[in-house]
Amino acid sequence: MKLGVNIDHIAVLREARGVNNPNLIYALSICEKAGAEQITIHLREDRRHIQDKDVQDIINHSVLPVNLECAIDPKIIDIVCSLKPHRATLVPEKREEVTTEGGLLLDTTNKKLVEAVEKLKQNEIEVSLFIEPTQKDVDTAKCFFNVDWIELHTGKYSNLYSMLYSNLAHSNHSIKELELDRKSLKQMLDKELKNLISMSDLAKELKLKVAAGHGLNYQNVKDIAKIETIEELNIGQSIIARSIFTGLEKAIIDMRELID
Ligand code: PXP
């Protein structure tokens, strides 16, 4: 299973101070040396972390393929087509959100979405749709959009896992709607894991390539890594958070070992 490392959070730290440090280009060779197989970045409409010039520089300097996450906004799609990353992953975006909160609404009548997919294909950029793990969305991704990849949103699984097995429930960041008894959380977690397995298997049968990501960390990644039909994981926050204490290379090596 391949590992894509999302390096947005390095840019978050840089932008917090408005300086040119930490340097994203410096991270590229460390990711490669540590066993990452892809660099993932998200060019958000609000440019809160990755900037246009970062995308250009990363594409120019990375020996690893670059997976560029982006919204379906026509201006962003034009930028993506001019920069030509290896892959574009279309994600939903809300200005006020802390991170990508859910999968794309795969509305086949949404002109912007249909045109974004077509334009990326015309520009020979691999297209991935970041979707909720539902049968309807997997079918639509294949049968209507006929994309190369889907990325299954693991946010629900990750939230349930954290509320059940970490200290999150006792912290300021407890997820209110998941403040449930342990038995209910466990049942919901098991159900979500089974759902991810069957949606990934279905996608594979339909000849879609399957990635997964969001909220994956050193505790919850093992069960996801066992799903044979998932080809790739994209992981950011947990790796960059650990790198503060261990350095980036070790943080990636540790994640690689868990996945392997
Ligand atoms: N995959 C996609 C499509 C994402 O939008 C994100 C978050 O930017 C990730 C993976 C990585 O999520 P995390 O930072 O929670 O590991």
PDB file of C-alpha atoms and ligand atoms in Angstrom:
ATOM      1  CA  MET A   1       0.000   0.000   0.000  1.00  0.00           C
ATOM      2  CA  LYS A   2       1.398   3.383  -1.037  1.00  0.00           C
ATOM      3  CA  LEU A   3       1.790   6.301   1.329  1.00  0.00           C
ATOM      4  CA  GLY A   4       1.130   9.853   0.204  1.00  0.00           C
ATOM      5  CA  VAL A   5       2.331  12.392   2.723  1.00  0.00           C
ATOM      6  CA  ASN A   6       0.254  15.546   2.940  1.00  0.00           C
ATOM      7  CA  ILE A   7       2.641  18.403   3.715  1.00  0.00           C
ATOM      8  CA  ASP A   8       0.063  21.224   4.046  1.00  0.00           C
ATOM      9  CA  HIS A   9       0.723  21.477   7.759  1.00  0.00           C
ATOM     10  CA  ILE A  10       4.321  22.481   7.169  1.00  0.00           C
ATOM     11  CA  ALA A  11       2.936  25.451   5.255  1.00  0.00           C
ATOM     12  CA  VAL A  12       0.461  26.124   8.095  1.00  0.00           C
ATOM     13  CA  LEU A  13       3.430  26.690  10.415  1.00  0.00           C
ATOM     14  CA  ARG A  14       5.168  28.902   7.880  1.00  0.00           C
ATOM     15  CA  GLU A  15       2.059  31.011   7.212  1.00  0.00           C
ATOM     16  CA  ALA A  16       1.402  31.395  10.954  1.00  0.00           C
ATOM     17  CA  ARG A  17       4.525  33.564  11.125  1.00  0.00           C
ATOM     18  CA  GLY A  18       4.484  34.912   7.577  1.00  0.00           C
ATOM     19  CA  VAL A  19       8.091  33.933   6.955  1.00  0.00           C
ATOM     20  CA  ASN A  20       9.811  31.479   4.592  1.00  0.00           C
ATOM     21  CA  ASN A  21      10.484  28.800   7.188  1.00  0.00           C
ATOM     22  CA  PRO A  22       9.884  25.812   7.467  1.00  0.00           C
ATOM     23  CA  ASN A  23      10.740  25.253   3.839  1.00  0.00           C
ATOM     24  CA  LEU A  24       8.479  22.922   1.848  1.00  0.00           C
ATOM     25  CA  ILE A  25      11.150  22.059  -0.707  1.00  0.00           C
ATOM     26  CA  TYR A  26      13.405  20.848   2.084  1.00  0.00           C
ATOM     27  CA  ALA A  27      10.621  18.423   3.085  1.00  0.00           C
ATOM     28  CA  LEU A  28      10.432  16.786  -0.352  1.00  0.00           C
ATOM     29  CA  SER A  29      13.696  14.881  -0.205  1.00  0.00           C
ATOM     30  CA  ILE A  30      13.047  13.829   3.397  1.00  0.00           C
ATOM     31  CA  CYS A  31       9.659  12.380   2.383  1.00  0.00           C
ATOM     32  CA  GLU A  32      11.248  10.470  -0.470  1.00  0.00           C
ATOM     33  CA  LYS A  33      14.156   9.188   1.638  1.00  0.00           C
ATOM     34  CA  ALA A  34      11.778   8.008   4.374  1.00  0.00           C
ATOM     35  CA  GLY A  35       9.678   5.898   1.987  1.00  0.00           C
ATOM     36  CA  ALA A  36       6.773   8.132   1.003  1.00  0.00           C
ATOM     37  CA  GLU A  37       5.544   7.455  -2.519  1.00  0.00           C
ATOM     38  CA  GLN A  38       3.592  10.603  -3.170  1.00  0.00           C
ATOM     39  CA  ILE A  39       3.452  14.227  -2.090  1.00  0.00           C
ATOM     40  CA  THR A  40      -0.061  15.474  -1.414  1.00  0.00           C
ATOM     41  CA  ILE A  41      -0.944  19.167  -1.124  1.00  0.00           C
ATOM     42  CA  HIS A  42      -4.161  21.143  -1.077  1.00  0.00           C
ATOM     43  CA  LEU A  43      -4.392  24.490  -2.862  1.00  0.00           C
ATOM     44  CA  ARG A  44      -7.320  25.972  -0.963  1.00  0.00           C
ATOM     45  CA  GLU A  45      -9.341  28.870  -2.340  1.00  0.00           C
ATOM     46  CA  ASP A  46      -8.481  30.889   0.782  1.00  0.00           C
ATOM     47  CA  ARG A  47      -4.739  30.030   0.382  1.00  0.00           C
ATOM     48  CA  ARG A  48      -4.501  29.432   4.132  1.00  0.00           C
ATOM     49  CA  HIS A  49      -1.433  27.223   3.767  1.00  0.00           C
ATOM     50  CA  ILE A  50      -0.219  26.148   0.292  1.00  0.00           C
ATOM     51  CA  GLN A  51       0.319  29.073  -2.117  1.00  0.00           C
ATOM     52  CA  ASP A  52       0.296  28.960  -5.941  1.00  0.00           C
ATOM     53  CA  LYS A  53       4.074  29.339  -6.038  1.00  0.00           C
ATOM     54  CA  ASP A  54       4.452  26.382  -3.643  1.00  0.00           C
ATOM     55  CA  VAL A  55       2.548  24.160  -6.065  1.00  0.00           C
ATOM     56  CA  GLN A  56       4.758  25.243  -8.958  1.00  0.00           C
ATOM     57  CA  ASP A  57       7.955  24.775  -6.898  1.00  0.00           C
ATOM     58  CA  ILE A  58       6.862  21.383  -5.541  1.00  0.00           C
ATOM     59  CA  ILE A  59       5.953  20.092  -9.007  1.00  0.00           C
ATOM     60  CA  ASN A  60       9.315  21.315 -10.332  1.00  0.00           C
ATOM     61  CA  HIS A  61      11.390  19.818  -7.513  1.00  0.00           C
ATOM     62  CA  SER A  62       9.598  16.673  -6.345  1.00  0.00           C
ATOM     63  CA  VAL A  63      10.896  13.331  -7.571  1.00  0.00           C
ATOM     64  CA  LEU A  64       7.676  11.811  -6.215  1.00  0.00           C
ATOM     65  CA  PRO A  65       4.342  12.220  -8.011  1.00  0.00           C
ATOM     66  CA  VAL A  66       2.318  15.184  -6.785  1.00  0.00           C
ATOM     67  CA  ASN A  67      -1.331  14.755  -5.868  1.00  0.00           C
ATOM     68  CA  LEU A  68      -2.967  18.185  -5.806  1.00  0.00           C
ATOM     69  CA  GLU A  69      -6.213  18.448  -3.859  1.00  0.00           C
ATOM     70  CA  CYS A  70      -8.497  21.217  -5.034  1.00  0.00           C
ATOM     71  CA  ALA A  71     -12.053  22.514  -5.145  1.00  0.00           C
ATOM     72  CA  ILE A  72     -14.159  22.456  -8.322  1.00  0.00           C
ATOM     73  CA  ASP A  73     -14.006  26.239  -8.694  1.00  0.00           C
ATOM     74  CA  PRO A  74     -13.231  27.024 -12.384  1.00  0.00           C
ATOM     75  CA  LYS A  75     -10.430  29.472 -11.457  1.00  0.00           C
ATOM     76  CA  ILE A  76      -8.707  26.823  -9.348  1.00  0.00           C
ATOM     77  CA  ILE A  77      -9.178  24.186 -12.058  1.00  0.00           C
ATOM     78  CA  ASP A  78      -7.534  26.535 -14.589  1.00  0.00           C
ATOM     79  CA  ILE A  79      -4.556  26.939 -12.252  1.00  0.00           C
ATOM     80  CA  VAL A  80      -4.330  23.172 -11.755  1.00  0.00           C
ATOM     81  CA  CYS A  81      -4.436  22.562 -15.517  1.00  0.00           C
ATOM     82  CA  SER A  82      -1.644  25.057 -16.079  1.00  0.00           C
ATOM     83  CA  LEU A  83       0.534  23.545 -13.307  1.00  0.00           C
ATOM     84  CA  LYS A  84      -0.024  19.931 -14.425  1.00  0.00           C
ATOM     85  CA  PRO A  85       0.332  17.840 -11.266  1.00  0.00           C
ATOM     86  CA  HIS A  86       0.387  14.061 -11.658  1.00  0.00           C
ATOM     87  CA  ARG A  87      -3.095  13.834 -10.133  1.00  0.00           C
ATOM     88  CA  ALA A  88      -5.851  16.192  -9.045  1.00  0.00           C
ATOM     89  CA  THR A  89      -8.121  15.115  -6.200  1.00  0.00           C
ATOM     90  CA  LEU A  90     -11.383  17.037  -6.201  1.00  0.00           C
ATOM     91  CA  VAL A  91     -12.564  17.863  -2.699  1.00  0.00           C
ATOM     92  CA  PRO A  92     -15.439  19.910  -1.258  1.00  0.00           C
ATOM     93  CA  GLU A  93     -14.382  23.170   0.330  1.00  0.00           C
ATOM     94  CA  LYS A  94     -16.046  25.492   2.788  1.00  0.00           C
ATOM     95  CA  ARG A  95     -14.316  28.714   3.811  1.00  0.00           C
ATOM     96  CA  GLU A  96     -15.116  28.347   7.499  1.00  0.00           C
ATOM     97  CA  GLU A  97     -14.106  24.680   7.915  1.00  0.00           C
ATOM     98  CA  VAL A  98     -10.949  23.667   9.823  1.00  0.00           C
ATOM     99  CA  THR A  99     -10.305  20.795   7.401  1.00  0.00           C
ATOM    100  CA  THR A 100     -12.120  18.955   4.572  1.00  0.00           C
ATOM    101  CA  GLU A 101     -15.174  17.831   6.509  1.00  0.00           C
ATOM    102  CA  GLY A 102     -16.949  15.454   4.159  1.00  0.00           C
ATOM    103  CA  GLY A 103     -16.863  13.896   0.728  1.00  0.00           C
ATOM    104  CA  LEU A 104     -17.826  15.641  -2.499  1.00  0.00           C
ATOM    105  CA  LEU A 105     -21.506  15.881  -3.309  1.00  0.00           C
ATOM    106  CA  LEU A 106     -21.492  13.831  -6.518  1.00  0.00           C
ATOM    107  CA  ASP A 107     -24.316  15.738  -8.171  1.00  0.00           C
ATOM    108  CA  THR A 108     -24.333  14.745 -11.843  1.00  0.00           C
ATOM    109  CA  THR A 109     -26.221  17.958 -12.697  1.00  0.00           C
ATOM    110  CA  ASN A 110     -23.517  20.137 -11.133  1.00  0.00           C
ATOM    111  CA  LYS A 111     -22.018  21.822 -14.199  1.00  0.00           C
ATOM    112  CA  LYS A 112     -18.915  22.973 -12.324  1.00  0.00           C
ATOM    113  CA  LEU A 113     -18.126  19.435 -11.192  1.00  0.00           C
ATOM    114  CA  VAL A 114     -18.745  17.863 -14.596  1.00  0.00           C
ATOM    115  CA  GLU A 115     -16.631  20.517 -16.336  1.00  0.00           C
ATOM    116  CA  ALA A 116     -13.824  20.247 -13.768  1.00  0.00           C
ATOM    117  CA  VAL A 117     -13.518  16.489 -14.355  1.00  0.00           C
ATOM    118  CA  GLU A 118     -13.608  16.919 -18.150  1.00  0.00           C
ATOM    119  CA  LYS A 119     -11.053  19.709 -18.182  1.00  0.00           C
ATOM    120  CA  LEU A 120      -8.604  17.777 -15.998  1.00  0.00           C
ATOM    121  CA  LYS A 121      -8.981  14.700 -18.208  1.00  0.00           C
ATOM    122  CA  GLN A 122      -8.383  16.785 -21.342  1.00  0.00           C
ATOM    123  CA  ASN A 123      -5.181  18.048 -19.740  1.00  0.00           C
ATOM    124  CA  GLU A 124      -4.008  14.471 -19.114  1.00  0.00           C
ATOM    125  CA  ILE A 125      -4.165  14.852 -15.342  1.00  0.00           C
ATOM    126  CA  GLU A 126      -5.306  11.783 -13.380  1.00  0.00           C
ATOM    127  CA  VAL A 127      -8.584  12.557 -11.614  1.00  0.00           C
ATOM    128  CA  SER A 128      -9.590  11.386  -8.154  1.00  0.00           C
ATOM    129  CA  LEU A 129     -12.862  12.161  -6.374  1.00  0.00           C
ATOM    130  CA  PHE A 130     -12.810  12.438  -2.577  1.00  0.00           C
ATOM    131  CA  ILE A 131     -16.084  10.766  -1.622  1.00  0.00           C
ATOM    132  CA  GLU A 132     -18.024   9.393   1.306  1.00  0.00           C
ATOM    133  CA  PRO A 133     -17.906   5.585   1.389  1.00  0.00           C
ATOM    134  CA  THR A 134     -21.382   4.974  -0.041  1.00  0.00           C
ATOM    135  CA  GLN A 135     -22.457   2.634  -2.830  1.00  0.00           C
ATOM    136  CA  LYS A 136     -24.214   5.460  -4.662  1.00  0.00           C
ATOM    137  CA  ASP A 137     -21.073   7.607  -4.750  1.00  0.00           C
ATOM    138  CA  VAL A 138     -18.785   4.748  -5.766  1.00  0.00           C
ATOM    139  CA  ASP A 139     -21.173   3.836  -8.604  1.00  0.00           C
ATOM    140  CA  THR A 140     -21.510   7.458  -9.722  1.00  0.00           C
ATOM    141  CA  ALA A 141     -17.737   7.975  -9.661  1.00  0.00           C
ATOM    142  CA  LYS A 142     -17.360   5.062 -12.057  1.00  0.00           C
ATOM    143  CA  CYS A 143     -20.491   5.026 -14.158  1.00  0.00           C
ATOM    144  CA  PHE A 144     -21.048   8.761 -14.628  1.00  0.00           C
ATOM    145  CA  PHE A 145     -17.679  10.445 -14.071  1.00  0.00           C
ATOM    146  CA  ASN A 146     -15.487   7.535 -15.169  1.00  0.00           C
ATOM    147  CA  VAL A 147     -12.515   8.808 -13.143  1.00  0.00           C
ATOM    148  CA  ASP A 148      -9.227   6.979 -12.518  1.00  0.00           C
ATOM    149  CA  TRP A 149      -9.336   7.101  -8.725  1.00  0.00           C
ATOM    150  CA  ILE A 150     -11.631   7.572  -5.783  1.00  0.00           C
ATOM    151  CA  GLU A 151     -10.411   8.534  -2.331  1.00  0.00           C
ATOM    152  CA  LEU A 152     -12.623   7.229   0.454  1.00  0.00           C
ATOM    153  CA  HIS A 153     -13.145   9.719   3.290  1.00  0.00           C
ATOM    154  CA  THR A 154     -12.080   8.021   6.528  1.00  0.00           C
ATOM    155  CA  GLY A 155     -13.123  10.947   8.745  1.00  0.00           C
ATOM    156  CA  LYS A 156     -16.093   9.172  10.329  1.00  0.00           C
ATOM    157  CA  TYR A 157     -14.007   6.084  11.104  1.00  0.00           C
ATOM    158  CA  SER A 158     -11.203   8.248  12.542  1.00  0.00           C
ATOM    159  CA  ASN A 159     -13.538  10.312  14.713  1.00  0.00           C
ATOM    160  CA  LEU A 160     -15.206   7.206  16.136  1.00  0.00           C
ATOM    161  CA  TYR A 161     -11.820   5.632  16.804  1.00  0.00           C
ATOM    162  CA  SER A 162     -10.525   8.709  18.626  1.00  0.00           C
ATOM    163  CA  MET A 163     -13.659   9.030  20.764  1.00  0.00           C
ATOM    164  CA  LEU A 164     -13.432   5.349  21.709  1.00  0.00           C
ATOM    165  CA  TYR A 165      -9.722   4.773  22.168  1.00  0.00           C
ATOM    166  CA  SER A 166      -8.001   8.119  22.758  1.00  0.00           C
ATOM    167  CA  ASN A 167      -8.312  10.912  25.279  1.00  0.00           C
ATOM    168  CA  LEU A 168     -10.246  13.089  22.829  1.00  0.00           C
ATOM    169  CA  ALA A 169     -13.580  12.606  24.635  1.00  0.00           C
ATOM    170  CA  HIS A 170     -12.050  14.151  27.774  1.00  0.00           C
ATOM    171  CA  SER A 171     -10.473  17.111  26.011  1.00  0.00           C
ATOM    172  CA  ASN A 172     -11.703  20.487  24.749  1.00  0.00           C
ATOM    173  CA  HIS A 173     -11.974  18.934  21.287  1.00  0.00           C
ATOM    174  CA  SER A 174     -14.448  16.204  22.214  1.00  0.00           C
ATOM    175  CA  ILE A 175     -16.874  15.572  19.312  1.00  0.00           C
ATOM    176  CA  LYS A 176     -20.240  16.421  20.851  1.00  0.00           C
ATOM    177  CA  GLU A 177     -22.402  14.255  18.589  1.00  0.00           C
ATOM    178  CA  LEU A 178     -20.195  11.248  19.400  1.00  0.00           C
ATOM    179  CA  GLU A 179     -20.383  11.587  23.172  1.00  0.00           C
ATOM    180  CA  LEU A 180     -22.007   8.153  23.451  1.00  0.00           C
ATOM    181  CA  ASP A 181     -21.507   5.048  25.577  1.00  0.00           C
ATOM    182  CA  ARG A 182     -18.560   2.830  24.643  1.00  0.00           C
ATOM    183  CA  LYS A 183     -20.757  -0.017  23.365  1.00  0.00           C
ATOM    184  CA  SER A 184     -22.525   2.240  20.881  1.00  0.00           C
ATOM    185  CA  LEU A 185     -19.224   3.766  19.735  1.00  0.00           C
ATOM    186  CA  LYS A 186     -17.719   0.299  19.228  1.00  0.00           C
ATOM    187  CA  GLN A 187     -20.738  -0.852  17.199  1.00  0.00           C
ATOM    188  CA  MET A 188     -20.575   2.272  15.055  1.00  0.00           C
ATOM    189  CA  LEU A 189     -16.825   1.902  14.551  1.00  0.00           C
ATOM    190  CA  ASP A 190     -17.148  -1.773  13.505  1.00  0.00           C
ATOM    191  CA  LYS A 191     -19.946  -0.857  11.106  1.00  0.00           C
ATOM    192  CA  GLU A 192     -17.928   1.983   9.554  1.00  0.00           C
ATOM    193  CA  LEU A 193     -14.864  -0.227   9.115  1.00  0.00           C
ATOM    194  CA  LYS A 194     -16.994  -2.919   7.415  1.00  0.00           C
ATOM    195  CA  ASN A 195     -18.510  -0.244   5.223  1.00  0.00           C
ATOM    196  CA  LEU A 196     -15.073   1.045   4.168  1.00  0.00           C
ATOM    197  CA  ILE A 197     -14.024  -2.533   3.330  1.00  0.00           C
ATOM    198  CA  SER A 198     -17.085  -3.244   1.205  1.00  0.00           C
ATOM    199  CA  MET A 199     -17.002   0.129  -0.581  1.00  0.00           C
ATOM    200  CA  SER A 200     -13.324  -0.318  -1.367  1.00  0.00           C
ATOM    201  CA  ASP A 201     -13.967  -3.855  -2.656  1.00  0.00           C
ATOM    202  CA  LEU A 202     -16.861  -2.609  -4.774  1.00  0.00           C
ATOM    203  CA  ALA A 203     -14.715   0.170  -6.258  1.00  0.00           C
ATOM    204  CA  LYS A 204     -11.986  -2.311  -7.098  1.00  0.00           C
ATOM    205  CA  GLU A 205     -14.524  -4.592  -8.827  1.00  0.00           C
ATOM    206  CA  LEU A 206     -15.579  -1.581 -10.886  1.00  0.00           C
ATOM    207  CA  LYS A 207     -11.912  -1.110 -11.835  1.00  0.00           C
ATOM    208  CA  LEU A 208     -11.467   2.114  -9.899  1.00  0.00           C
ATOM    209  CA  LYS A 209      -8.197   2.696  -8.081  1.00  0.00           C
ATOM    210  CA  VAL A 210      -8.841   3.285  -4.405  1.00  0.00           C
ATOM    211  CA  ALA A 211      -7.137   5.704  -2.030  1.00  0.00           C
ATOM    212  CA  ALA A 212      -8.271   6.580   1.475  1.00  0.00           C
ATOM    213  CA  GLY A 213      -7.529   9.308   3.942  1.00  0.00           C
ATOM    214  CA  HIS A 214      -8.500  11.890   6.519  1.00  0.00           C
ATOM    215  CA  GLY A 215      -7.803  11.656  10.196  1.00  0.00           C
ATOM    216  CA  LEU A 216      -5.628   8.549   9.885  1.00  0.00           C
ATOM    217  CA  ASN A 217      -2.979   8.314  12.589  1.00  0.00           C
ATOM    218  CA  TYR A 218      -0.545   5.961  14.325  1.00  0.00           C
ATOM    219  CA  GLN A 219      -3.351   4.300  16.316  1.00  0.00           C
ATOM    220  CA  ASN A 220      -6.121   3.877  13.778  1.00  0.00           C
ATOM    221  CA  VAL A 221      -4.174   3.173  10.578  1.00  0.00           C
ATOM    222  CA  LYS A 222      -3.610  -0.567  11.123  1.00  0.00           C
ATOM    223  CA  ASP A 223      -7.161  -1.744  10.399  1.00  0.00           C
ATOM    224  CA  ILE A 224      -7.340   0.455   7.311  1.00  0.00           C
ATOM    225  CA  ALA A 225      -3.958  -0.806   6.093  1.00  0.00           C
ATOM    226  CA  LYS A 226      -5.375  -4.368   6.167  1.00  0.00           C
ATOM    227  CA  ILE A 227      -7.935  -3.536   3.477  1.00  0.00           C
ATOM    228  CA  GLU A 228      -6.355  -5.182   0.453  1.00  0.00           C
ATOM    229  CA  THR A 229      -8.281  -3.259  -2.164  1.00  0.00           C
ATOM    230  CA  ILE A 230      -7.011   0.124  -0.942  1.00  0.00           C
ATOM    231  CA  GLU A 231      -3.910   1.036  -2.950  1.00  0.00           C
ATOM    232  CA  GLU A 232      -2.899   4.235  -1.237  1.00  0.00           C
ATOM    233  CA  LEU A 233      -3.298   6.249   1.952  1.00  0.00           C
ATOM    234  CA  ASN A 234      -2.914  10.023   2.123  1.00  0.00           C
ATOM    235  CA  ILE A 235      -1.920  11.122   5.601  1.00  0.00           C
ATOM    236  CA  GLY A 236      -0.975  14.578   6.815  1.00  0.00           C
ATOM    237  CA  GLN A 237      -1.781  15.985  10.220  1.00  0.00           C
ATOM    238  CA  SER A 238      -0.678  13.033  12.362  1.00  0.00           C
ATOM    239  CA  ILE A 239       2.661  12.684  10.555  1.00  0.00           C
ATOM    240  CA  ILE A 240       3.518  16.381  10.695  1.00  0.00           C
ATOM    241  CA  ALA A 241       2.390  16.534  14.355  1.00  0.00           C
ATOM    242  CA  ARG A 242       4.703  13.662  15.276  1.00  0.00           C
ATOM    243  CA  SER A 243       7.554  15.176  13.264  1.00  0.00           C
ATOM    244  CA  ILE A 244       7.745  18.078  15.755  1.00  0.00           C
ATOM    245  CA  PHE A 245       9.061  15.584  18.288  1.00  0.00           C
ATOM    246  CA  THR A 246      10.813  12.951  16.163  1.00  0.00           C
ATOM    247  CA  GLY A 247      11.779  14.758  12.982  1.00  0.00           C
ATOM    248  CA  LEU A 248       9.957  14.253   9.680  1.00  0.00           C
ATOM    249  CA  GLU A 249      11.992  11.297   8.450  1.00  0.00           C
ATOM    250  CA  LYS A 250      11.339   9.200  11.555  1.00  0.00           C
ATOM    251  CA  ALA A 251       7.657  10.184  11.613  1.00  0.00           C
ATOM    252  CA  ILE A 252       7.228   8.890   8.049  1.00  0.00           C
ATOM    253  CA  ILE A 253       9.279   5.740   8.679  1.00  0.00           C
ATOM    254  CA  ASP A 254       7.107   4.959  11.742  1.00  0.00           C
ATOM    255  CA  MET A 255       3.943   5.361   9.677  1.00  0.00           C
ATOM    256  CA  ARG A 256       5.372   3.275   6.831  1.00  0.00           C
ATOM    257  CA  GLU A 257       6.162   0.468   9.263  1.00  0.00           C
ATOM    258  CA  LEU A 258       2.617   0.426  10.643  1.00  0.00           C
ATOM    259  CA  ILE A 259       1.143   0.349   7.152  1.00  0.00           C
ATOM    260  CA  ASP A 260       3.501  -2.415   6.001  1.00  0.00           C
TER     261      ASP A 260
HETATM  262  N1  PXP B   1      -6.985  13.217   1.784  1.00  0.00           N
HETATM  263  C1  PXP B   1      -7.726  14.320   1.492  1.00  0.00           C
HETATM  264  C2  PXP B   1      -8.535  14.300   0.240  1.00  0.00           C
HETATM  265  C3  PXP B   1      -7.712  15.447   2.329  1.00  0.00           C
HETATM  266  O1  PXP B   1      -8.462  16.525   2.027  1.00  0.00           O
HETATM  267  C4  PXP B   1      -6.884  15.439   3.471  1.00  0.00           C
HETATM  268  C5  PXP B   1      -6.809  16.657   4.336  1.00  0.00           C
HETATM  269  O2  PXP B   1      -6.223  17.711   3.639  1.00  0.00           O
HETATM  270  C6  PXP B   1      -6.104  14.288   3.716  1.00  0.00           C
HETATM  271  C7  PXP B   1      -6.200  13.186   2.876  1.00  0.00           C
HETATM  272  C8  PXP B   1      -5.191  14.195   4.892  1.00  0.00           C
HETATM  273  O3  PXP B   1      -5.918  14.290   6.077  1.00  0.00           O
HETATM  274  P1  PXP B   1      -5.152  14.353   7.452  1.00  0.00           P
HETATM  275  O4  PXP B   1      -4.379  15.633   7.474  1.00  0.00           O
HETATM  276  O5  PXP B   1      -6.274  14.342   8.450  1.00  0.00           O
HETATM  277  O6  PXP B   1      -4.259  13.154   7.544  1.00  0.00           O
END
